[in-house]
CSV table of N, CA and C in Angstrom, one decimal:
chain,number,residue,atom,x,y,z
A,229,MET,N,-69.5,69.8,-63.1
A,229,MET,CA,-68.6,69.8,-61.8
A,229,MET,C,-69.2,68.2,-61.2
A,230,ASN,N,-67.2,68.2,-60.5
A,230,ASN,CA,-67.4,66.7,-60.3
A,230,ASN,C,-68.0,66.7,-58.1
A,231,ILE,N,-69.6,66.7,-58.5
A,231,ILE,CA,-69.8,66.7,-57.5
A,231,ILE,C,-70.9,65.3,-57.1
A,232,SER,N,-71.2,65.6,-56.1
A,232,SER,CA,-71.3,64.6,-55.7
A,232,SER,C,-72.4,64.9,-53.5
A,233,SER,N,-73.2,64.0,-53.2
A,233,SER,CA,-74.0,63.5,-52.3
A,233,SER,C,-74.4,62.4,-51.9
A,234,ARG,N,-74.5,61.7,-50.9
A,234,ARG,CA,-74.3,60.7,-50.8
A,234,ARG,C,-75.2,60.8,-48.8
A,235,ALA,N,-76.4,60.0,-48.6
A,235,ALA,CA,-77.2,60.4,-47.4
A,235,ALA,C,-76.1,59.3,-45.9
A,236,SER,N,-75.9,59.6,-45.5
A,236,SER,CA,-75.2,59.1,-43.4
A,236,SER,C,-76.5,59.3,-42.4
A,237,GLY,N,-77.5,58.7,-42.1
A,237,GLY,CA,-78.4,58.4,-41.6
A,237,GLY,C,-79.5,60.0,-41.8
A,238,SER,N,-79.2,61.7,-41.2
A,238,SER,CA,-80.2,62.5,-41.5
A,238,SER,C,-78.7,63.4,-42.2
A,239,VAL,N,-77.4,63.3,-42.1
A,239,VAL,CA,-76.8,64.2,-42.9
A,239,VAL,C,-76.8,63.8,-44.5
A,240,GLN,N,-76.5,64.9,-45.4
A,240,GLN,CA,-75.9,64.9,-46.7
A,240,GLN,C,-73.9,65.1,-46.8
A,241,VAL,N,-73.5,63.6,-46.7
A,241,VAL,CA,-71.9,64.4,-47.1
A,241,VAL,C,-72.0,64.5,-48.2
A,242,VAL,N,-71.3,65.3,-48.8
A,242,VAL,CA,-71.2,66.4,-50.1
A,242,VAL,C,-69.4,65.8,-50.5
A,243,THR,N,-69.2,65.2,-51.5
A,243,THR,CA,-67.8,65.0,-51.9
A,243,THR,C,-67.6,65.9,-52.8
A,244,VAL,N,-67.3,67.2,-53.0
A,244,VAL,CA,-66.7,67.7,-54.4
A,244,VAL,C,-64.8,67.3,-54.5
A,245,GLY,N,-65.0,66.5,-56.0
A,245,GLY,CA,-64.3,66.2,-56.7
A,245,GLY,C,-63.1,66.8,-57.2
A,246,GLU,N,-63.3,67.7,-57.5
A,246,GLU,CA,-62.7,69.2,-58.0
A,246,GLU,C,-62.5,70.2,-57.7
A,247,ASP,N,-61.1,71.3,-58.3
A,247,ASP,CA,-61.4,72.8,-57.7
A,247,ASP,C,-62.7,73.2,-57.7
A,248,VAL,N,-62.8,74.3,-57.2
A,248,VAL,CA,-64.0,75.5,-57.4
A,248,VAL,C,-63.2,76.5,-57.9
A,249,THR,N,-64.1,76.3,-59.2
A,249,THR,CA,-62.8,77.7,-60.3
A,249,THR,C,-63.7,78.5,-61.0
A,250,GLN,N,-63.8,79.3,-61.6
A,250,GLN,CA,-64.6,80.7,-61.8
A,250,GLN,C,-65.6,79.1,-62.8
A,251,GLU,N,-64.8,78.6,-63.2
A,251,GLU,CA,-65.3,78.0,-64.8
A,251,GLU,C,-67.3,77.2,-63.9
A,252,THR,N,-66.1,76.9,-62.5
A,252,THR,CA,-67.5,75.2,-61.9
A,252,THR,C,-68.1,75.9,-61.0
A,253,VAL,N,-67.8,77.3,-60.6
A,253,VAL,CA,-68.1,77.4,-59.4
A,253,VAL,C,-69.7,77.7,-59.2
A,254,ARG,N,-70.7,77.4,-60.1
A,254,ARG,CA,-72.1,78.1,-60.8
A,254,ARG,C,-72.4,77.0,-60.2
A,255,ASP,N,-72.4,75.5,-61.0
A,255,ASP,CA,-72.4,74.5,-61.0
A,255,ASP,C,-72.5,73.3,-59.4
A,256,PHE,N,-71.5,74.3,-58.5
A,256,PHE,CA,-70.9,74.2,-56.5
A,256,PHE,C,-72.0,74.8,-56.2
A,257,THR,N,-72.0,75.6,-56.6
A,257,THR,CA,-73.7,77.1,-55.2
A,257,THR,C,-75.2,76.4,-56.1
A,258,THR,N,-74.8,76.1,-56.9
A,258,THR,CA,-76.5,75.3,-57.9
A,258,THR,C,-76.6,74.0,-56.9
A,259,PHE,N,-75.7,73.2,-56.9
A,259,PHE,CA,-75.6,71.7,-56.0
A,259,PHE,C,-76.5,72.0,-54.3
A,260,LEU,N,-75.9,72.9,-53.6
A,260,LEU,CA,-75.9,73.5,-53.2
A,260,LEU,C,-77.1,73.6,-52.3
A,261,ASP,N,-77.5,74.7,-53.5
A,261,ASP,CA,-79.0,75.4,-52.9
A,261,ASP,C,-79.9,74.9,-53.2
A,262,ARG,N,-79.8,73.3,-53.9
A,262,ARG,CA,-80.5,73.1,-53.9
A,262,ARG,C,-81.3,71.8,-53.1
A,263,LEU,N,-79.6,71.8,-52.7
A,263,LEU,CA,-79.5,70.5,-51.2
A,263,LEU,C,-80.1,71.4,-49.9
A,264,VAL,N,-80.3,73.0,-49.8
A,264,VAL,CA,-81.0,73.8,-49.1
A,264,VAL,C,-82.2,73.4,-49.0
A,265,ASP,N,-82.9,74.4,-50.4
A,265,ASP,CA,-83.8,74.3,-51.2
A,265,ASP,C,-84.6,72.3,-51.1
A,266,GLY,N,-84.1,71.6,-50.5
A,266,GLY,CA,-84.5,70.2,-50.8
A,266,GLY,C,-84.6,70.1,-49.2
A,267,GLY,N,-84.4,70.8,-48.0
A,267,GLY,CA,-85.0,70.0,-46.7
A,267,GLY,C,-83.4,70.0,-46.1
A,268,THR,N,-82.8,69.9,-46.3
A,268,THR,CA,-81.5,68.7,-46.1
A,268,THR,C,-81.5,69.8,-44.3
A,269,ALA,N,-80.8,69.5,-43.4
A,269,ALA,CA,-80.8,69.7,-42.7
A,269,ALA,C,-79.5,70.1,-41.7
A,270,ALA,N,-78.3,69.6,-42.5
A,270,ALA,CA,-77.0,68.9,-41.7
A,270,ALA,C,-75.7,68.5,-43.2
A,271,VAL,N,-74.9,69.0,-43.5
A,271,VAL,CA,-74.2,68.8,-44.6
A,271,VAL,C,-72.5,68.8,-43.8
A,272,VAL,N,-72.2,67.5,-44.4
A,272,VAL,CA,-71.0,67.3,-44.5
A,272,VAL,C,-69.8,68.0,-45.8
A,273,LEU,N,-69.0,68.6,-46.3
A,273,LEU,CA,-68.4,69.2,-47.0
A,273,LEU,C,-67.4,68.5,-47.4
A,274,ASP,N,-67.1,67.1,-48.0
A,274,ASP,CA,-66.1,66.8,-48.4
A,274,ASP,C,-65.4,67.7,-48.9
A,275,LEU,N,-64.2,68.8,-49.0
A,275,LEU,CA,-62.9,69.2,-49.8
A,275,LEU,C,-61.8,68.3,-50.1
A,276,ALA,N,-61.5,67.1,-50.1
A,276,ALA,CA,-60.2,66.7,-49.7
A,276,ALA,C,-59.5,66.5,-51.0
A,277,ARG,N,-60.4,67.3,-52.1
A,277,ARG,CA,-59.7,67.2,-53.7
A,277,ARG,C,-59.5,68.5,-53.9
A,278,VAL,N,-60.1,69.4,-53.5
A,278,VAL,CA,-60.6,70.5,-53.7
A,278,VAL,C,-58.8,71.4,-53.6
A,279,LEU,N,-57.7,72.1,-53.6
A,279,LEU,CA,-56.8,72.4,-53.8
A,279,LEU,C,-56.8,73.8,-54.3
A,280,TYR,N,-58.2,74.7,-54.8
A,280,TYR,CA,-58.3,76.3,-54.5
A,280,TYR,C,-60.1,76.1,-55.1
A,281,LEU,N,-60.1,77.2,-54.1
A,281,LEU,CA,-61.5,77.8,-54.1
A,281,LEU,C,-61.4,78.6,-54.1
A,282,THR,N,-62.9,79.4,-55.2
A,282,THR,CA,-62.3,80.4,-56.1
A,282,THR,C,-63.4,81.3,-54.0
A,283,SER,N,-63.6,83.0,-54.8
A,283,SER,CA,-64.3,84.0,-53.3
A,283,SER,C,-65.3,83.3,-53.6
A,284,ARG,N,-66.5,83.6,-54.4
A,284,ARG,CA,-67.4,83.0,-54.5
A,284,ARG,C,-67.6,81.6,-54.3
A,285,GLY,N,-67.0,80.9,-54.1
A,285,GLY,CA,-67.4,79.3,-53.5
A,285,GLY,C,-67.2,79.1,-52.8
A,286,LEU,N,-66.5,79.8,-51.8
A,286,LEU,CA,-66.6,80.6,-50.2
A,286,LEU,C,-67.6,80.9,-50.0
A,287,GLY,N,-68.4,81.7,-50.8
A,287,GLY,CA,-69.3,82.5,-50.9
A,287,GLY,C,-70.8,81.8,-50.5
A,288,ALA,N,-70.5,80.4,-51.4
A,288,ALA,CA,-71.3,79.6,-51.0
A,288,ALA,C,-71.6,78.4,-49.8
A,289,ILE,N,-70.3,78.6,-49.2
A,289,ILE,CA,-70.5,77.5,-48.2
A,289,ILE,C,-71.2,78.2,-47.3
A,290,ILE,N,-70.5,79.8,-47.1
A,290,ILE,CA,-70.8,80.5,-46.0
A,290,ILE,C,-72.8,80.7,-46.0
A,291,SER,N,-73.3,80.9,-47.5
A,291,SER,CA,-73.8,81.3,-47.6
A,291,SER,C,-75.5,79.6,-47.2
A,292,THR,N,-74.7,78.5,-46.9
A,292,THR,CA,-75.6,77.5,-47.1
A,292,THR,C,-74.8,77.4,-45.1
A,293,TYR,N,-74.0,77.8,-44.5
A,293,TYR,CA,-73.9,77.6,-43.6
A,293,TYR,C,-75.1,78.6,-42.8
A,294,THR,N,-75.2,79.8,-43.2
A,294,THR,CA,-75.4,80.3,-42.5
A,294,THR,C,-77.6,80.3,-42.5
A,295,VAL,N,-77.6,79.1,-43.6
A,295,VAL,CA,-79.0,79.5,-44.8
A,295,VAL,C,-79.5,78.0,-43.1
A,296,LEU,N,-78.3,76.7,-43.1
A,296,LEU,CA,-78.5,75.4,-42.5
A,296,LEU,C,-78.9,76.2,-40.5
A,297,ARG,N,-78.1,77.3,-40.1
A,297,ARG,CA,-77.9,77.2,-39.4
A,297,ARG,C,-78.8,78.2,-38.6
A,298,LYS,N,-79.5,78.9,-39.4
A,298,LYS,CA,-81.4,79.8,-38.7
A,298,LYS,C,-82.4,78.5,-38.7
A,299,ARG,N,-82.2,77.2,-40.0
A,299,ARG,CA,-83.3,76.2,-39.7
A,299,ARG,C,-82.8,75.5,-37.9
A,300,GLY,N,-81.1,75.5,-38.0
A,300,GLY,CA,-81.1,74.2,-36.7
A,300,GLY,C,-80.0,73.4,-37.1
A,301,GLY,N,-79.2,73.5,-38.4
A,301,GLY,CA,-79.0,72.2,-38.6
A,301,GLY,C,-77.9,73.0,-38.7
A,302,ASN,N,-76.7,72.5,-39.4
A,302,ASN,CA,-75.6,72.9,-39.6
A,302,ASN,C,-74.3,72.2,-40.8
A,303,LEU,N,-73.5,73.0,-40.8
A,303,LEU,CA,-72.4,72.4,-42.2
A,303,LEU,C,-70.7,72.5,-41.4
A,304,VAL,N,-69.9,71.6,-41.6
A,304,VAL,CA,-69.1,70.7,-41.3
A,304,VAL,C,-68.0,70.4,-41.7
A,305,LEU,N,-67.0,71.2,-42.5
A,305,LEU,CA,-66.1,70.7,-43.8
A,305,LEU,C,-65.1,69.7,-43.1
A,306,MET,N,-64.4,69.1,-43.7
A,306,MET,CA,-63.6,68.3,-44.2
A,306,MET,C,-62.7,67.7,-44.3
A,307,GLN,N,-61.6,67.7,-44.6
A,307,GLN,CA,-60.5,67.2,-44.7
A,307,GLN,C,-60.0,67.9,-46.1
A,308,CYS,N,-60.2,69.6,-45.2
A,308,CYS,CA,-59.8,69.9,-46.2
A,308,CYS,C,-57.9,70.7,-46.3
A,309,GLN,N,-57.4,70.5,-48.0
A,309,GLN,CA,-56.5,71.0,-48.5
A,309,GLN,C,-55.4,72.2,-47.7
A,310,PRO,N,-54.4,71.6,-47.6
A,310,PRO,CA,-53.6,73.1,-46.9
A,310,PRO,C,-53.8,74.0,-47.8
A,311,GLU,N,-54.8,74.8,-48.7
A,311,GLU,CA,-54.1,75.6,-49.8
A,311,GLU,C,-55.4,76.4,-49.1
A,312,VAL,N,-57.0,75.3,-49.0
A,312,VAL,CA,-58.4,75.8,-48.4
A,312,VAL,C,-58.1,76.5,-46.7
A,313,ARG,N,-57.4,75.3,-46.0
A,313,ARG,CA,-57.1,76.0,-44.7
A,313,ARG,C,-56.6,77.6,-44.2
A,314,ARG,N,-55.6,77.8,-44.9
A,314,ARG,CA,-55.1,78.9,-45.2
A,314,ARG,C,-56.2,79.9,-45.7
A,315,LEU,N,-56.8,79.5,-46.9
A,315,LEU,CA,-58.1,80.7,-47.1
A,315,LEU,C,-59.3,81.0,-45.9
A,316,LEU,N,-59.2,79.8,-45.0
A,316,LEU,CA,-60.4,79.7,-44.0
A,316,LEU,C,-59.8,80.7,-42.7
A,317,GLU,N,-58.2,80.7,-42.6
A,317,GLU,CA,-57.5,81.8,-42.0
A,317,GLU,C,-57.3,83.2,-42.1
A,318,LEU,N,-57.1,82.7,-43.6
A,318,LEU,CA,-57.2,84.4,-43.6
A,318,LEU,C,-58.2,84.9,-43.5
A,319,THR,N,-59.3,84.3,-44.0
A,319,THR,CA,-60.6,85.2,-43.9
A,319,THR,C,-61.1,85.1,-42.5
A,320,ARG,N,-60.5,84.5,-41.8
A,320,ARG,CA,-60.7,83.8,-40.1
A,320,ARG,C,-62.4,83.0,-40.4
A,321,LEU,N,-62.8,82.4,-40.7
A,321,LEU,CA,-64.4,81.5,-41.0
A,321,LEU,C,-63.3,80.2,-40.6
A,322,GLU,N,-62.4,80.2,-40.3
A,322,GLU,CA,-62.0,78.4,-39.2
A,322,GLU,C,-62.4,78.9,-37.9
A,323,ARG,N,-62.6,80.5,-37.2
A,323,ARG,CA,-63.7,80.5,-36.6
A,323,ARG,C,-65.3,80.0,-36.3
A,324,ILE,N,-65.2,80.2,-37.7
A,324,ILE,CA,-66.8,79.9,-37.9
A,324,ILE,C,-67.1,79.4,-38.3
A,325,LEU,N,-66.8,78.3,-39.3
A,325,LEU,CA,-67.1,77.3,-39.6
A,325,LEU,C,-66.3,76.0,-38.7
A,326,GLU,N,-66.8,74.8,-38.9
A,326,GLU,CA,-65.8,73.9,-38.4
A,326,GLU,C,-65.5,72.9,-38.9
A,327,VAL,N,-64.3,72.4,-38.7
A,327,VAL,CA,-63.5,71.8,-40.1
A,327,VAL,C,-63.2,70.3,-39.3
A,328,ALA,N,-63.7,69.1,-40.0
A,328,ALA,CA,-62.9,68.0,-39.1
A,328,ALA,C,-62.1,66.9,-40.2
A,329,GLN,N,-61.4,65.9,-39.8
A,329,GLN,CA,-60.3,65.7,-41.1
A,329,GLN,C,-60.8,64.2,-41.1
A,330,SER,N,-62.2,63.6,-40.5
A,330,SER,CA,-62.8,62.1,-40.7
A,330,SER,C,-64.4,62.7,-41.2
A,331,GLU,N,-64.9,61.1,-41.6
A,331,GLU,CA,-66.4,61.3,-41.5
A,331,GLU,C,-66.9,61.2,-40.5
A,332,ALA,N,-66.4,60.2,-39.6
A,332,ALA,CA,-66.8,60.5,-38.2
A,332,ALA,C,-66.3,61.5,-37.4
A,333,GLU,N,-65.9,62.0,-37.5
A,333,GLU,CA,-65.5,63.4,-36.2
A,333,GLU,C,-66.2,64.4,-37.7
A,334,ALA,N,-66.1,64.6,-38.2
A,334,ALA,CA,-67.5,65.8,-38.9
A,334,ALA,C,-68.7,65.4,-39.2
A,335,LEU,N,-69.2,63.8,-38.4
A,335,LEU,CA,-70.7,63.5,-38.1
A,335,LEU,C,-70.5,63.1,-36.4
A,336,ALA,N,-69.5,63.5,-36.2
A,336,ALA,CA,-70.0,63.3,-34.3
A,336,ALA,C,-69.8,64.7,-34.6
A,337,LYS,N,-69.6,65.6,-34.4
A,337,LYS,CA,-69.4,67.6,-34.8
A,337,LYS,C,-70.9,67.6,-35.0
A,338,LEU,N,-71.6,67.4,-36.0
A,338,LEU,CA,-72.8,67.4,-36.2
A,338,LEU,C,-73.9,67.1,-35.0
A,339,ALA,N,-73.8,65.8,-34.3
A,339,ALA,CA,-74.2,64.8,-34.0
A,339,ALA,C,-74.6,65.7,-31.7
A,340,ARG,N,-73.7,67.4,-31.8
A,340,ARG,CA,-73.5,67.3,-30.4
A,340,ARG,C,-74.1,69.0,-30.7
């Protein structure tokens, strides 16, 4: 799967470079699990290139969010495409997960 991360201060900015499908969801989940297991407390998940997200992929995001919140951290989604936005609305997760349009906005949300 095309996925990478980089540090922006104490925040890990994760760029997902393709759809999260049945074929790629395991790699996606493993990547997020390793970040969390490595002690990361704050994550920006850049979904600009993601047009499709499986339910298992959404589950991985929720799981990561839950672990981070328990540790006093947080997760912010960034640059969600309309298809992903609709999924968040249908599942009502837009009420729980924060969404930002830019990295600067995402980092500001995490700084609160």
